[in-house]
Tab-separated table of C-alpha atoms in Angstrom:
chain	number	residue	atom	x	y	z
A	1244	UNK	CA	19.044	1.266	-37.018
A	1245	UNK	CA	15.680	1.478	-38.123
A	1246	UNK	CA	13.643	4.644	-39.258
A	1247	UNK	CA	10.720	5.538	-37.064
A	1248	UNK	CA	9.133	5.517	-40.996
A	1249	UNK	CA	8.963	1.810	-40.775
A	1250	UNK	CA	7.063	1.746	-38.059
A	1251	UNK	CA	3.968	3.079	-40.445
A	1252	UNK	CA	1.345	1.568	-40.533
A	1253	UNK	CA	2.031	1.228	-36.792
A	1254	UNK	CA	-0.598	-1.169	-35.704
A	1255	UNK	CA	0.650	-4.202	-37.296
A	1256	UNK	CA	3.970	-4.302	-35.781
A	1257	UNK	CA	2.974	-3.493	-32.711
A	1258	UNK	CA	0.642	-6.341	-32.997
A	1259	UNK	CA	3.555	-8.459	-33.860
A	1260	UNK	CA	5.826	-7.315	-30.937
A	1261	UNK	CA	3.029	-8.249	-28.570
A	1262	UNK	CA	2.135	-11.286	-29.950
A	1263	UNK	CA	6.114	-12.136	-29.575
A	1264	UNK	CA	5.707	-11.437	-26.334
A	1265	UNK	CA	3.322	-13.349	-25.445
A	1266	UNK	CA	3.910	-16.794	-27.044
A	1267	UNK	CA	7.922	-16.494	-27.114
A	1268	UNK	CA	8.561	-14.458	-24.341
A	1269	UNK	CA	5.714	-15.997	-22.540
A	1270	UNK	CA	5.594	-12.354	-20.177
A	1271	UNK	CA	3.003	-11.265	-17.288
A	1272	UNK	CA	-0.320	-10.516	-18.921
A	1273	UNK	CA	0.810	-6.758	-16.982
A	1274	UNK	CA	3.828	-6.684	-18.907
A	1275	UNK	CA	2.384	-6.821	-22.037
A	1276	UNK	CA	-0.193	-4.369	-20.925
A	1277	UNK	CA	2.432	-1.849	-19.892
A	1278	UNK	CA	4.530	-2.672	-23.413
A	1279	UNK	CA	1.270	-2.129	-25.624
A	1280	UNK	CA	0.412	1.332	-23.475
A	1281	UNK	CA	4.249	2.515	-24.047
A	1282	UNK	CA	4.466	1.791	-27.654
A	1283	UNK	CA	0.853	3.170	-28.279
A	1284	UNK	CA	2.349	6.259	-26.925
A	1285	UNK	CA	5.475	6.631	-28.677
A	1286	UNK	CA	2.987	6.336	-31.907
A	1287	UNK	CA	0.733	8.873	-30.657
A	1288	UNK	CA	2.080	10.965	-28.674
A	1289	UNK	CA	6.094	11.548	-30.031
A	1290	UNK	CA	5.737	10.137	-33.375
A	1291	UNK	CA	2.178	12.002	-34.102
A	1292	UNK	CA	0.635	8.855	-35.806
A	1293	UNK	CA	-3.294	8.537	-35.440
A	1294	UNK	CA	-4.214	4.906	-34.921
A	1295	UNK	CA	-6.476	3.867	-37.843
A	1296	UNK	CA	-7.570	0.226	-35.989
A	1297	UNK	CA	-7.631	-1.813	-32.945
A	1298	UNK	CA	-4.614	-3.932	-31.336
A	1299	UNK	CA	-5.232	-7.573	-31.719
A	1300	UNK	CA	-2.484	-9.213	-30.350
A	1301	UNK	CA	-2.192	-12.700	-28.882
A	1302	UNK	CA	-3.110	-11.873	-25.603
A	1303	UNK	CA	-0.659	-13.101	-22.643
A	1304	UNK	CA	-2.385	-15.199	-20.135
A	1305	UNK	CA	-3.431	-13.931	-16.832
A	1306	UNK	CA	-2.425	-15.500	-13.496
A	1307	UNK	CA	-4.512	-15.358	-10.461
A	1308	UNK	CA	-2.426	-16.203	-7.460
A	1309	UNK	CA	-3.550	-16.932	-4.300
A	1310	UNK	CA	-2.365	-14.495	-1.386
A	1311	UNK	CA	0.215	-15.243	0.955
A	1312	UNK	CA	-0.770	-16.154	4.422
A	1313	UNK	CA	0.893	-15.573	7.381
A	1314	UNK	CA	-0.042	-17.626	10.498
A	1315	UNK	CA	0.025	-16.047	13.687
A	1316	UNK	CA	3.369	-17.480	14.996
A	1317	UNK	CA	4.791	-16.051	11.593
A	1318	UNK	CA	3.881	-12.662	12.046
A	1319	UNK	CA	4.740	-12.593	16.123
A	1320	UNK	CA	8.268	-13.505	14.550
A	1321	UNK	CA	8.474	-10.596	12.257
A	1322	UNK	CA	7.401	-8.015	14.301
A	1323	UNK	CA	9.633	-8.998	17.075
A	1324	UNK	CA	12.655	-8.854	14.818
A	1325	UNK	CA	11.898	-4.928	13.432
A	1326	UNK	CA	12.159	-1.722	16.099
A	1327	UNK	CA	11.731	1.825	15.556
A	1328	UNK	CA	9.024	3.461	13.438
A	1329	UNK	CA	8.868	0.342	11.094
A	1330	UNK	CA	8.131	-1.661	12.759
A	1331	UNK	CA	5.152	0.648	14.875
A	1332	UNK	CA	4.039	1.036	11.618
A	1333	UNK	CA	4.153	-2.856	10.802
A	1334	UNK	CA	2.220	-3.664	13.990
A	1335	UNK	CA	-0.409	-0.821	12.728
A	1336	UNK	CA	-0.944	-2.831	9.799
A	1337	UNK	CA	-1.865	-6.232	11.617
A	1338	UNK	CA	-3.514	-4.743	14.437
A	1339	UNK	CA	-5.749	-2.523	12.162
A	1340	UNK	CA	-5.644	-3.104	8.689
A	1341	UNK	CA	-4.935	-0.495	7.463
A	1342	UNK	CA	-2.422	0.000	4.166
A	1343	UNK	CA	1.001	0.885	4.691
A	1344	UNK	CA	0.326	4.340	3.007
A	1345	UNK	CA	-2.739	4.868	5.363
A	1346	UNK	CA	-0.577	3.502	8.331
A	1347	UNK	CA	2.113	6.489	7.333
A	1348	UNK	CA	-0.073	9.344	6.939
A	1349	UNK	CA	-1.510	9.370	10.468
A	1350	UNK	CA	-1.706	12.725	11.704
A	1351	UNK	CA	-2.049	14.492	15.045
A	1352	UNK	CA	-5.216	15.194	14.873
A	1353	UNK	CA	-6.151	11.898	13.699
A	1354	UNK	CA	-5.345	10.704	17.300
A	1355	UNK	CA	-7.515	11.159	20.710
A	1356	UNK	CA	-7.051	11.748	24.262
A	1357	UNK	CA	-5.781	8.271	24.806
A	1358	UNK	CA	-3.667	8.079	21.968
A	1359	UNK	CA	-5.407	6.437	20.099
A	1360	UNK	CA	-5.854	6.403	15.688
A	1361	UNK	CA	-9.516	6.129	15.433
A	1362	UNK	CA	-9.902	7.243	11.327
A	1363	UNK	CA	-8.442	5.926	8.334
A	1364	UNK	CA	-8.099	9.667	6.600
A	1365	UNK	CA	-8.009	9.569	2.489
A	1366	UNK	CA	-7.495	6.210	1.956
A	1367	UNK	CA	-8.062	4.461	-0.895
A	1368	UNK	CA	-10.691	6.275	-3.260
A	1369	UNK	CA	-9.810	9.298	-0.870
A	1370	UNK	CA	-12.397	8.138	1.816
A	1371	UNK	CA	-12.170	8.355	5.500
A	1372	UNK	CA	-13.103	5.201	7.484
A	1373	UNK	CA	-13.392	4.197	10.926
A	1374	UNK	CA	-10.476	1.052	11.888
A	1375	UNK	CA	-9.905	-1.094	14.919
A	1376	UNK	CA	-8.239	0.290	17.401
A	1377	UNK	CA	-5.541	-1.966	19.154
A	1378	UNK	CA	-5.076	-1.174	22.647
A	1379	UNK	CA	-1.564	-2.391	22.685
A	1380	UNK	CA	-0.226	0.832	21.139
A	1381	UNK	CA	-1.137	3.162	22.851
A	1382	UNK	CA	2.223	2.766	25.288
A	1383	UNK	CA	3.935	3.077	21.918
A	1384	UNK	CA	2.575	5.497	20.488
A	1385	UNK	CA	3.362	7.342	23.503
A	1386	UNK	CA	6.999	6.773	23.670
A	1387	UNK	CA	7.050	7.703	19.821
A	1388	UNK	CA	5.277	10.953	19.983
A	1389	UNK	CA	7.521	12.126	22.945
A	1390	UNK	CA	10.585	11.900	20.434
A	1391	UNK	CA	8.586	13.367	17.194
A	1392	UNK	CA	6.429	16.168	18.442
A	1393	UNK	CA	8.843	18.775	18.330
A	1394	UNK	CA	10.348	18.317	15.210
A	1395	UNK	CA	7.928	20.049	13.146
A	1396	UNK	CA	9.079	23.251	14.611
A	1397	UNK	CA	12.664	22.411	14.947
A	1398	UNK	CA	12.054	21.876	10.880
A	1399	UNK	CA	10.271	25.621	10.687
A	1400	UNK	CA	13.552	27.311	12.612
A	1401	UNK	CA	15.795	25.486	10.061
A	1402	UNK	CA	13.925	27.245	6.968
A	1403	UNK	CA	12.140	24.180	5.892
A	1404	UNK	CA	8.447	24.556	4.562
A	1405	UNK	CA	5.518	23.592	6.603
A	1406	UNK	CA	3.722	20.466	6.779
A	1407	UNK	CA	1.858	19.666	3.847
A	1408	UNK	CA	-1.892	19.639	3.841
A	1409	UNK	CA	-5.013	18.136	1.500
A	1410	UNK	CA	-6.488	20.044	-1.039
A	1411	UNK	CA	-7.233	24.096	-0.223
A	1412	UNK	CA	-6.339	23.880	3.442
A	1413	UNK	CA	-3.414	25.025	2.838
A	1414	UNK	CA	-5.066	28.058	1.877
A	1415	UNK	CA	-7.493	28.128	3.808
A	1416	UNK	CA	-5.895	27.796	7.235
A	1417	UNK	CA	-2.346	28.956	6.600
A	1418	UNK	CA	-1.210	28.893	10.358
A	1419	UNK	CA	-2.945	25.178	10.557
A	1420	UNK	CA	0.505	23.977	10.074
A	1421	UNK	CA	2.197	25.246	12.397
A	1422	UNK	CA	-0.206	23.170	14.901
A	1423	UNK	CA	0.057	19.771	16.040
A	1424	UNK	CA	-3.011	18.903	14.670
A	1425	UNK	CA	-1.198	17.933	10.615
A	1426	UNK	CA	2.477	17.137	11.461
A	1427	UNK	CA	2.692	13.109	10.118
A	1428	UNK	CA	3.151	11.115	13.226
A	1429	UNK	CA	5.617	8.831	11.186
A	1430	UNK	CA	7.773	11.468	9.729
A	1431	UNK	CA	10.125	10.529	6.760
A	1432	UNK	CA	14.028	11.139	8.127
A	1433	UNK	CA	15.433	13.393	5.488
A	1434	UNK	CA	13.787	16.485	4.318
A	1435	UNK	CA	12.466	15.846	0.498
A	1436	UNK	CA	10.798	18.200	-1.983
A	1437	UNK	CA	7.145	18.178	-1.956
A	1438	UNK	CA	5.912	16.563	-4.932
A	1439	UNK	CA	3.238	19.224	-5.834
A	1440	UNK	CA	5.040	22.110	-5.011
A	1441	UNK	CA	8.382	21.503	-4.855
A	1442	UNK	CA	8.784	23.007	-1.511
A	1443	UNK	CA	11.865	21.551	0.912
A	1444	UNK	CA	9.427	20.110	3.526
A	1445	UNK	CA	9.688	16.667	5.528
A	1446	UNK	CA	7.032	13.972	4.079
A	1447	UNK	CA	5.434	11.061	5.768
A	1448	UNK	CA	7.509	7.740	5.949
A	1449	UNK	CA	7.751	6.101	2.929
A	1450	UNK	CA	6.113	2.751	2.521
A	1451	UNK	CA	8.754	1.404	0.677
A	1452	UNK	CA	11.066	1.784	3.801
A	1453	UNK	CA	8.420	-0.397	5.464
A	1454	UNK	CA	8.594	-2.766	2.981
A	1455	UNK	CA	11.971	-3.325	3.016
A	1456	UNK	CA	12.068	-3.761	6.934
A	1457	UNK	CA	9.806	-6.196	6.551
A	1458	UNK	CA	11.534	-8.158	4.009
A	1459	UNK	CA	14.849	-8.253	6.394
A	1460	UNK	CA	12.497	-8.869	9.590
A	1461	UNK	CA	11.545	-11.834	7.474
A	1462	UNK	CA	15.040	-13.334	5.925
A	1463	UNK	CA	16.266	-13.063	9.622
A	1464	UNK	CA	12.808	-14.863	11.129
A	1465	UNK	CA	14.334	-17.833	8.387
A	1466	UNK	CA	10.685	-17.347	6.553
A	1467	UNK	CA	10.813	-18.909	2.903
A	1468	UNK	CA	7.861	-17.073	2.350
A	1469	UNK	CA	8.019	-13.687	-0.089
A	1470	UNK	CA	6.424	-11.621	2.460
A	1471	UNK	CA	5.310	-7.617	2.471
A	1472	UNK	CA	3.692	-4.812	3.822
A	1473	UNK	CA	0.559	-6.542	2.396
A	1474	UNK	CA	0.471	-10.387	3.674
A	1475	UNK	CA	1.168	-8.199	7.118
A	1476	UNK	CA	-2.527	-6.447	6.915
A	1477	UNK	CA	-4.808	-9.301	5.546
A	1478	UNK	CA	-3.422	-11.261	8.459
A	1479	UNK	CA	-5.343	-8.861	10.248
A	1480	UNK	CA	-8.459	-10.273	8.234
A	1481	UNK	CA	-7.127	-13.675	8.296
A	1482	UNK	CA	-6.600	-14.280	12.044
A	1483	UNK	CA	-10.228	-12.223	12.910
A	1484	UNK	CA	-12.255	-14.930	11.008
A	1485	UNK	CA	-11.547	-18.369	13.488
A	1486	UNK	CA	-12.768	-15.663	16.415
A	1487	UNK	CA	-16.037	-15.700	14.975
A	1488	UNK	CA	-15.700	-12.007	13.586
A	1489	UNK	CA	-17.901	-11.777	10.622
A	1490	UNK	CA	-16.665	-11.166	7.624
A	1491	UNK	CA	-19.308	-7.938	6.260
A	1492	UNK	CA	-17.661	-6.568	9.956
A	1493	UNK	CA	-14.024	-6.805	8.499
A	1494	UNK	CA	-14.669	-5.606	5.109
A	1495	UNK	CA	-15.456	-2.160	5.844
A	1496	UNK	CA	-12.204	-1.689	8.341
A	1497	UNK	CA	-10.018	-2.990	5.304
A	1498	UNK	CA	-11.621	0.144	3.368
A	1499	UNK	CA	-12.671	-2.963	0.510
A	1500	UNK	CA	-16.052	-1.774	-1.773
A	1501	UNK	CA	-15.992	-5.085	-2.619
A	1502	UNK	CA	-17.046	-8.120	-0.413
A	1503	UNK	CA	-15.079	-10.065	-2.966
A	1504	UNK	CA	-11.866	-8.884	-2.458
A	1505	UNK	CA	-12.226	-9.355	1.558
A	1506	UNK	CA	-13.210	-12.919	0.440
A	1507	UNK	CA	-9.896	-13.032	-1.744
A	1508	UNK	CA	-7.804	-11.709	0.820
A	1509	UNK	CA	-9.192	-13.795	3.588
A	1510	UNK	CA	-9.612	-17.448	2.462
A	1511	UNK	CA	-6.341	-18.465	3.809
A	1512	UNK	CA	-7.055	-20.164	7.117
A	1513	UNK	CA	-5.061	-22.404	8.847
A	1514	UNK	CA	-7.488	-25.531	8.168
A	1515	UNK	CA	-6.393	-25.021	4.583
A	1516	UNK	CA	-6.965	-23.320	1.141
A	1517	UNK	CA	-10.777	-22.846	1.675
A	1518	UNK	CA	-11.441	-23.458	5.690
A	1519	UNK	CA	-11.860	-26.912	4.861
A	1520	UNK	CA	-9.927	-30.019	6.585
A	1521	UNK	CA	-8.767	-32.902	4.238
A	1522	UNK	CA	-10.401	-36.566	4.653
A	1523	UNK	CA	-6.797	-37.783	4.941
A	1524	UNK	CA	-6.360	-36.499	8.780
A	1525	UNK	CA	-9.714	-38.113	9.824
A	1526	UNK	CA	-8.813	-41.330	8.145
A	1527	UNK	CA	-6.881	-43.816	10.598
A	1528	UNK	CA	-4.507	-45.039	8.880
């Protein structure tokens, strides 16, 4: 076993290992990235040693791929084989476009006298936006809330901590939680501890449960396709453009800064790659 001596002068074999990497292991450009972060680390951080020079490494190639589509007789066929909150959440994330995170932090409050989510709160880059509202769930949001309102206190009489709240609020307003108003409307279903403060309290529903209902919604709809939470909301995107619905009007209710990435996420159209038909079914032959 070797001495974490030999490693000195560090930046040469770590140069080496990446380069290895990259032209004989022929790894994701991320998986260098996350090897070169690791072992600069381990040389800084454990081992002490103060980099004298820069990391030159043969750099692994980066791979764009194009997004997975989903027409709209796929995604009727994965929705219709996933039931309880998943799949609520699921048909949150086509009818507004919202992230799966986003889709299971919806609060009370966040909902109006018809039932109805009207604000993306905290999303991405912690900012609030305004989404489509689907009028199709509001019967099922309905039905859910009657089975999930009265947990929050049924939590409180078992000893478990309040529902968790942004920033100071908690300070601020220490009876807030005991409101409807901040209880997650997709509650996890075990009690976990809170990640800040280590308080037994019950989070919002993971979106790696989503993700995984999903991905058995789709082996059992016989899709080939590798399909997530994600394919599910640019679909959203993706099935609003042959309506006419301009694309600067979807961007913002995706929560993209970027027109780019809305034009990444939403070239997929069922005339092909880029929207455009091919000379071969015009030809006559």
């Amino acid at each position: 076993m070797r001495s974490p001596a030999d490693l000195f002068p560090a930046e040469p074999t770590i140069e080496s290992f990446l380069t290895d990497l990259a032209v004989r292991g022929h790894v994701a450009a991320a998986t260098q990235h996350q090897a070169m972060h690791a072992l600069v680390c381990l040389s800084t951080r454990v081992l002490t040693y103060a980099m004298q020079g820069r990391i030159t490494a043969v750099r692994a190639d980066t791979k764009r791929t194009v997004p997975v589509g989903m027409t709209r007789e796929a995604v009727a066929a994965v929705l219709s084989r996933m039931d309880g909150t998943a799949q609520l959440v699921a048909t949150r994330l086509y009818g507004s476009g919202v992230r799966s995170r986003e889709a299971g932090r919806l609060r009370g409050k966040d909902l109006d006298d018809p039932m109805q989510p009207r604000t993306v709160r905290s999303g991405q880059g912690d900012k609030d936006r305004f989404t489509t509202v689907p009028a199709t769930l509001t019967p099922l949001l309905q039905t859910h809330l009657a089975g999930v309102k009265t947990r929050p206190q049924q939590d409180l009489a078992q000893g478990h901590g309040e529902v968790s709240r942004p920033h100071a609020l908690a300070r601020q307003s220490p009876h807030a939680a005991k409101a409807w108003g901040w209880p997650e409307v997709f509650p996890a279903r075990d009690i976990s501890g809170d990640p800040r403060s280590g308080v037994p309290r019950r989070q919002h529903v993971d979106p790696r449960v989503i993700n995984n209902a999903i991905q058995v919604a789709v082996r059992r709809a016989g899709l080939t396709k590798t399909i997530s939470a994600h394919p599910v909301r640019h679909a959203f995107a993706t099935h609003l453009l042959p309506r006419g619905t301009d694309i600067r009007t979807i961007q913002p209710r995706l929560g993209h800064h970027d027109g780019a990435t809305t034009m990444l996420s939403t070239h997929i159209l069922p005339q092909g790659g880029q929207g455009v038909p091919s000379p071969l079914d015009d030809l006559g032959v």
